[in-house]
XYZ file of C-alpha atoms in Angstrom:
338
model
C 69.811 77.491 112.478
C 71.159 78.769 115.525
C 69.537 81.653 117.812
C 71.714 84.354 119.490
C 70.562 84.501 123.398
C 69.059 87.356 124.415
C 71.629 88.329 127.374
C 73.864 88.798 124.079
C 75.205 92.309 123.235
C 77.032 93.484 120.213
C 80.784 92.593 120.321
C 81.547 96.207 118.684
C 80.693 99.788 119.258
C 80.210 102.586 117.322
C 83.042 104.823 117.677
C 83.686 108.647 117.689
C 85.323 110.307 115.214
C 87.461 113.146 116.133
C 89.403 116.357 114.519
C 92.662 117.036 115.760
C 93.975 120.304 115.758
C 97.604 118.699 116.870
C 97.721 116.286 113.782
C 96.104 118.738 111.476
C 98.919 121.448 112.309
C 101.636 118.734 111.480
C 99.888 117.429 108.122
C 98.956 121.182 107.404
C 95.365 119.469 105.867
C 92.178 118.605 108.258
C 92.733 115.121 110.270
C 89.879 113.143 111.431
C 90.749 109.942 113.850
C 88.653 107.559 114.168
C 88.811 106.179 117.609
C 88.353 102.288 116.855
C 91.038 101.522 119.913
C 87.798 102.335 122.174
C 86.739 98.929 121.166
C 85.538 96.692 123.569
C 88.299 94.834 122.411
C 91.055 97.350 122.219
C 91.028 97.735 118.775
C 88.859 97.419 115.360
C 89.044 93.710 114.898
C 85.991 93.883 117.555
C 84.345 94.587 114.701
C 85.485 92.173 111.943
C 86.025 88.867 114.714
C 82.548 89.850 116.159
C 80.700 89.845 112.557
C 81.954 86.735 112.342
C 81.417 84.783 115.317
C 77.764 86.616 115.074
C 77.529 84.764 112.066
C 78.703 81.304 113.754
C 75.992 81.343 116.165
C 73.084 82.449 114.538
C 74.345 79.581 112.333
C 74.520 76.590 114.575
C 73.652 78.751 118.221
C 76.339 75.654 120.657
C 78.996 76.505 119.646
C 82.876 77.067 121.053
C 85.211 79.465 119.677
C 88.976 79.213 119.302
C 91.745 81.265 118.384
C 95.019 81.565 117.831
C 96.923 84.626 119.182
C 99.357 86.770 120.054
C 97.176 89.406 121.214
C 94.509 91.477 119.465
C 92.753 88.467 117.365
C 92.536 86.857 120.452
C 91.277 89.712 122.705
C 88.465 90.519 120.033
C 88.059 86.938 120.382
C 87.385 86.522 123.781
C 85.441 89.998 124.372
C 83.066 88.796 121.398
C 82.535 85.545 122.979
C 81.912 87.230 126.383
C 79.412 89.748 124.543
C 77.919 86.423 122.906
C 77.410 84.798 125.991
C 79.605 81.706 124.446
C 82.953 80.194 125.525
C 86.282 80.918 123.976
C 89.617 79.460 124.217
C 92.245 81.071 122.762
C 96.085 79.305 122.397
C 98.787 82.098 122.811
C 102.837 80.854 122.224
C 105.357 81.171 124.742
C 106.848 84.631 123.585
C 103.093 86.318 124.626
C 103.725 88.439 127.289
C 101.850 88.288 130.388
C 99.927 91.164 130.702
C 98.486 89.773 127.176
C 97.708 86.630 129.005
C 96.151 88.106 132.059
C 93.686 90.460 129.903
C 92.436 87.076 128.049
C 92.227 85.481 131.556
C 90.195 88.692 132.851
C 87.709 88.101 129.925
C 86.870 84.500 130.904
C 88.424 82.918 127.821
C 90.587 79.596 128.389
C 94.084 80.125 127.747
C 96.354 78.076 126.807
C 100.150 78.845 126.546
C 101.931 76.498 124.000
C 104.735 76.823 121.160
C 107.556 79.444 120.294
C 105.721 81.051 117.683
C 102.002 81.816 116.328
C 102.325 79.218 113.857
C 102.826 76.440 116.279
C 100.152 77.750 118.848
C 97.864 77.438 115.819
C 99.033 73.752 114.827
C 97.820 73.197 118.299
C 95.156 74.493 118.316
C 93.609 72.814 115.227
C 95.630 69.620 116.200
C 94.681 69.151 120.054
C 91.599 71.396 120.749
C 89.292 72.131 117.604
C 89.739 68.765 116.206
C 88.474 66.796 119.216
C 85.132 69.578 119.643
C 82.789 68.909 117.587
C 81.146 72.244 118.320
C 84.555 74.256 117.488
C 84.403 77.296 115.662
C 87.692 78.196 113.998
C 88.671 82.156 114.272
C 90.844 83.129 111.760
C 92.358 86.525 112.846
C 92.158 88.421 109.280
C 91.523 86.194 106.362
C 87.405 85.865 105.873
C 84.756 87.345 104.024
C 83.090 87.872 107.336
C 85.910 89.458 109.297
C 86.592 91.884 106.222
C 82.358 92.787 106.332
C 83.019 93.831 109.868
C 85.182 95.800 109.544
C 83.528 97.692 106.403
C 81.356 99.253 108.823
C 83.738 101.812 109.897
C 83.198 103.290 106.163
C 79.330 103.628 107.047
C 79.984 105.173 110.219
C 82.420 107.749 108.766
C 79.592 108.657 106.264
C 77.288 109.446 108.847
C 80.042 111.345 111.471
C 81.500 113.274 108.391
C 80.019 116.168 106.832
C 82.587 117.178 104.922
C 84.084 114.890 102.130
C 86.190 112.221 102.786
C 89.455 112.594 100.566
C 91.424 109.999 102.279
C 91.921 107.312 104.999
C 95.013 106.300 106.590
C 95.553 102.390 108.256
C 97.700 100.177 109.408
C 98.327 96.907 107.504
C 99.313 93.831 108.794
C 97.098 90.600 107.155
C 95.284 93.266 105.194
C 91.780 92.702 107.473
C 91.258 96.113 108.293
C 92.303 97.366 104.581
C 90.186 94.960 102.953
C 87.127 96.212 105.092
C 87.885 99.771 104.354
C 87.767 99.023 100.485
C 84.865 97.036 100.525
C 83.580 99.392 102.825
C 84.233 102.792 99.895
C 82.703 100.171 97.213
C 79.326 100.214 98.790
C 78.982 103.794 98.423
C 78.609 106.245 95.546
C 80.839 108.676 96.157
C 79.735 112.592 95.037
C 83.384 113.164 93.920
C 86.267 110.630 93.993
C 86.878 107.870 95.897
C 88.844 108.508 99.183
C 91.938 107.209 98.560
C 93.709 104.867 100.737
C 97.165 104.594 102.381
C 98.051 101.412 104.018
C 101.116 102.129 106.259
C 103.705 99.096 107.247
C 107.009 99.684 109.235
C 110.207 97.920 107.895
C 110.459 94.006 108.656
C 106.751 93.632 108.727
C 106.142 94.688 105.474
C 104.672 91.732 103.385
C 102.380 93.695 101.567
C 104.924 96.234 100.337
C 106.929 93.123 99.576
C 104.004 91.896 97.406
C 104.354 95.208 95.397
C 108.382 95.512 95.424
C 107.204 91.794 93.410
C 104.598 92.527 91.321
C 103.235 89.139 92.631
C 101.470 87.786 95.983
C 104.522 86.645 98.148
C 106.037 85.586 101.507
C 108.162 87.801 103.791
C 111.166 85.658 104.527
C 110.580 86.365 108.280
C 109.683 89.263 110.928
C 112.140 91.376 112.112
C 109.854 94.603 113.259
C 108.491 94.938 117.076
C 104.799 95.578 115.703
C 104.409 92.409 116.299
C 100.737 92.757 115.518
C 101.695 93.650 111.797
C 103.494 90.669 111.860
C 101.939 88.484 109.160
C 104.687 87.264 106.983
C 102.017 86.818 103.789
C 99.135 88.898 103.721
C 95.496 87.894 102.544
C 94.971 86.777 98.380
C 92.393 89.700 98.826
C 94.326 92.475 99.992
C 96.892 91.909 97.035
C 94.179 92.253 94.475
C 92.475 95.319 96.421
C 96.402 97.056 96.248
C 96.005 96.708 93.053
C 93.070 99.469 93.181
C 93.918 102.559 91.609
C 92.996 104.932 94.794
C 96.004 102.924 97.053
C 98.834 103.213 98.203
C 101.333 101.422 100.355
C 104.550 103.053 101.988
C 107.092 101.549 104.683
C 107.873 103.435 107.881
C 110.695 102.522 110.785
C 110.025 101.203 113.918
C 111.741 104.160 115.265
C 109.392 106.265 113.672
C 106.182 104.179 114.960
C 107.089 104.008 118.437
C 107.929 107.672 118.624
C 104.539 108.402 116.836
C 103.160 106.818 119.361
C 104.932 108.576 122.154
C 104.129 111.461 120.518
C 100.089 110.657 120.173
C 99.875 110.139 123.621
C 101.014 114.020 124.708
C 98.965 115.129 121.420
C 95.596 112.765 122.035
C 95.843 111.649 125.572
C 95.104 108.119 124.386
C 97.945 104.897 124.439
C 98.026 102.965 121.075
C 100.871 100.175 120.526
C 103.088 100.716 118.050
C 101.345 98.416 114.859
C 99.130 101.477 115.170
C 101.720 104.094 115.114
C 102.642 103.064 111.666
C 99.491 104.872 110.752
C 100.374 108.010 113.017
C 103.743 108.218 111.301
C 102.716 109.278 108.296
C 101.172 112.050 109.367
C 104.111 112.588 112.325
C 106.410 112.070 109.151
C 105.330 114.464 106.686
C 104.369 112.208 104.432
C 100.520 112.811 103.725
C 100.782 115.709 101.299
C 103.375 113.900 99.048
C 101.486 111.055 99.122
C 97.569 112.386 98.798
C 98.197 115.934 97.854
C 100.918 116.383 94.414
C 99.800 119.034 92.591
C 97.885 121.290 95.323
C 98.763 124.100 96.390
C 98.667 125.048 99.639
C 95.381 126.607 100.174
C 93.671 123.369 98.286
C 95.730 120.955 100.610
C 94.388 123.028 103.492
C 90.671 121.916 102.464
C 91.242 118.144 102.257
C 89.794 115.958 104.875
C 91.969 113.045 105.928
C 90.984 110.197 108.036
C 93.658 108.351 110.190
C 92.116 104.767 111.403
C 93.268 104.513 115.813
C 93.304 101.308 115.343
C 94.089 100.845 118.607
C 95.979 97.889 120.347
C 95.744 96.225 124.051
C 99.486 95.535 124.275
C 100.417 99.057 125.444
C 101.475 100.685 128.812
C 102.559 103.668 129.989
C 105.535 101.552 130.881
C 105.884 100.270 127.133
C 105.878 104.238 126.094
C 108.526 104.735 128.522
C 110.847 102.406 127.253
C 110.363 103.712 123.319
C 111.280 107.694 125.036
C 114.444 106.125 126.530
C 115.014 103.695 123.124
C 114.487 106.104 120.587
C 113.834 109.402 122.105
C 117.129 110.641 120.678
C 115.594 109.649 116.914
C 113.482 112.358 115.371
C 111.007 112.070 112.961
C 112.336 112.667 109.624
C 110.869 112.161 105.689
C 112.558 109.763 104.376
């Protein structure tokens, strides 16, 4: 058994969790956000990446994390290791842009630069760096028990910041990490009424897990086409197909028009900066979707009452720059239901 140091801190925070008048007047129900992109990090896999290299040390205590990366995997990555007091090195492909690159680099983690894609950064990896360390620690971005446990703690911390009920909780999906920690997270608890009820939110040409329902079977997107590039897993976890199976979920497809605007959007509304993978979330409150979704059946003053949480997930790979250029891109496209 390992032993954690005692410089260490905790790789994740507790984080608030907010009404929003602005979001609330658009759904026309009561919006909560919970504020996981104030993540040491930048976003919530803090928590699940953290759990889990928590776990690695207090298991074997020398040890050297790496990860494969495009950005936010890696980021939690290297902030965790930096809150651990360990080393990280984390292998990012060419296409990584460099303010990415410089973040890792401002964190202390060893970065490496190498192949056109995430899969070939993580043959690398594996292939030229973990293999020849015997104290390597793999850090799989999404796919782990441990990663999914970490990120079940957002459910706890809802239950104690709420005191109203939960009815439902809004995320964006990419390898199904954060939705699998959600679930796990509502199983834990007995709930005084109904479950909350879950909406996992994808935007067109990163959708593998709306893929896997369109199939009634656990496939393979053919390839990425969306810029959420951090939803860009073309096959999501075996778990998060049998948890979409769950009767209190659901999984709709948004454009990237409409997540880049939502973001746009978010930032006049919140005053925060959230890349797009996390304005597939916003959009479906932007959108109009919510009550069709979560509400058939209600009228309006029953609607009114329910208490709707929308998961910031956050994201590091945003400037006011990057906003910019989605008002000039799409600023002419308005937010319509599909």
């Amino acid at each position: 058994m390992g032993s954690i140091s005692s410089d260490a801190t905790l790789p994740w925070t507790k984080t608030p969790c907010v009404p929003s008048p602005q979001l609330s007047r658009v759904a026309g129900c009561n919006i909560h956000l919970k504020l996981d992109n104030l993540q040491p990090s930048g976003s919530f896999k803090s928590r699940g990446i953290g759990n889990l290299m928590i776990h690695a040390v207090a298991s074997s205590g020398d040890v050297h994390f790496y990860c494969a990366s495009g950005g936010n995997a890696g980021l939690a990555c290297a902030s965790s290791a930096a809150a651990l007091c360990k080393p990280a090195t984390i292998v990012i492909p060419v296409t990584t842009s460099e303010l990415m690159k410089n973040k890792l680099l401002d964190l202390g983690a060893e970065v490496f630069q190498v192949g056109k894609n995430l899969h070939a950064a993580d043959q690398y990896l594996r292939e030229n760096l973990l293999a020849k360390d015997p104290r390597g620690v793999h850090v799989p971005p999404f796919d782990h028990p441990h990663v999914w446990d970490g990120a079940a703690t957002i459910v706890d911390e809802l239950r104690d910041q709420l005191e109203v009920p939960i009815d439902g909780i809004v995320c964006s999906v990419g390898g199904g990490g954060l939705f699998n920690g959600l679930m796990r997270g509502i199983e834990t608890f007995r709930w005084s009424g109904r479950k909350p009820h879950v909406l996992t939110v994808e935007t067109a040409g990163a959708d593998s897990l709306n893929a896997c329902i369109q199939a009634n079977a656990h496939v393979t997107l053919p390839e990425i086409t969306s810029i959420a590039t951090s939803l860009g897993v073309s096959r999501v976890s075996e778990e998060t197909w049998k948890w979409a199976q769950a009767p209190n979920t659901q999984n709709f497809v948004v454009s990237d028009a409409d997540a880049a605007i939502s973001c746009v959007r978010f930032a006049d509304d919140a005053r925060l900066l959230v890349e797009v993978s996390c304005g597939a979330a916003l959009a479906a409150v932007y959108r109009g979707d919510l009550r069709e979704r979560m509400g058939k059946g209600l009228t309006d003053a029953q609607w009114a009452e329910k208490n709707i949480v929308v998961i910031v997930c956050g994201g590091s790979g945003v400037t006011l720059r990057t906003l910019d250029q989605y008002r000039e891109k799409y600023g002419p496209h308005t937010i319509i239901k599909a």
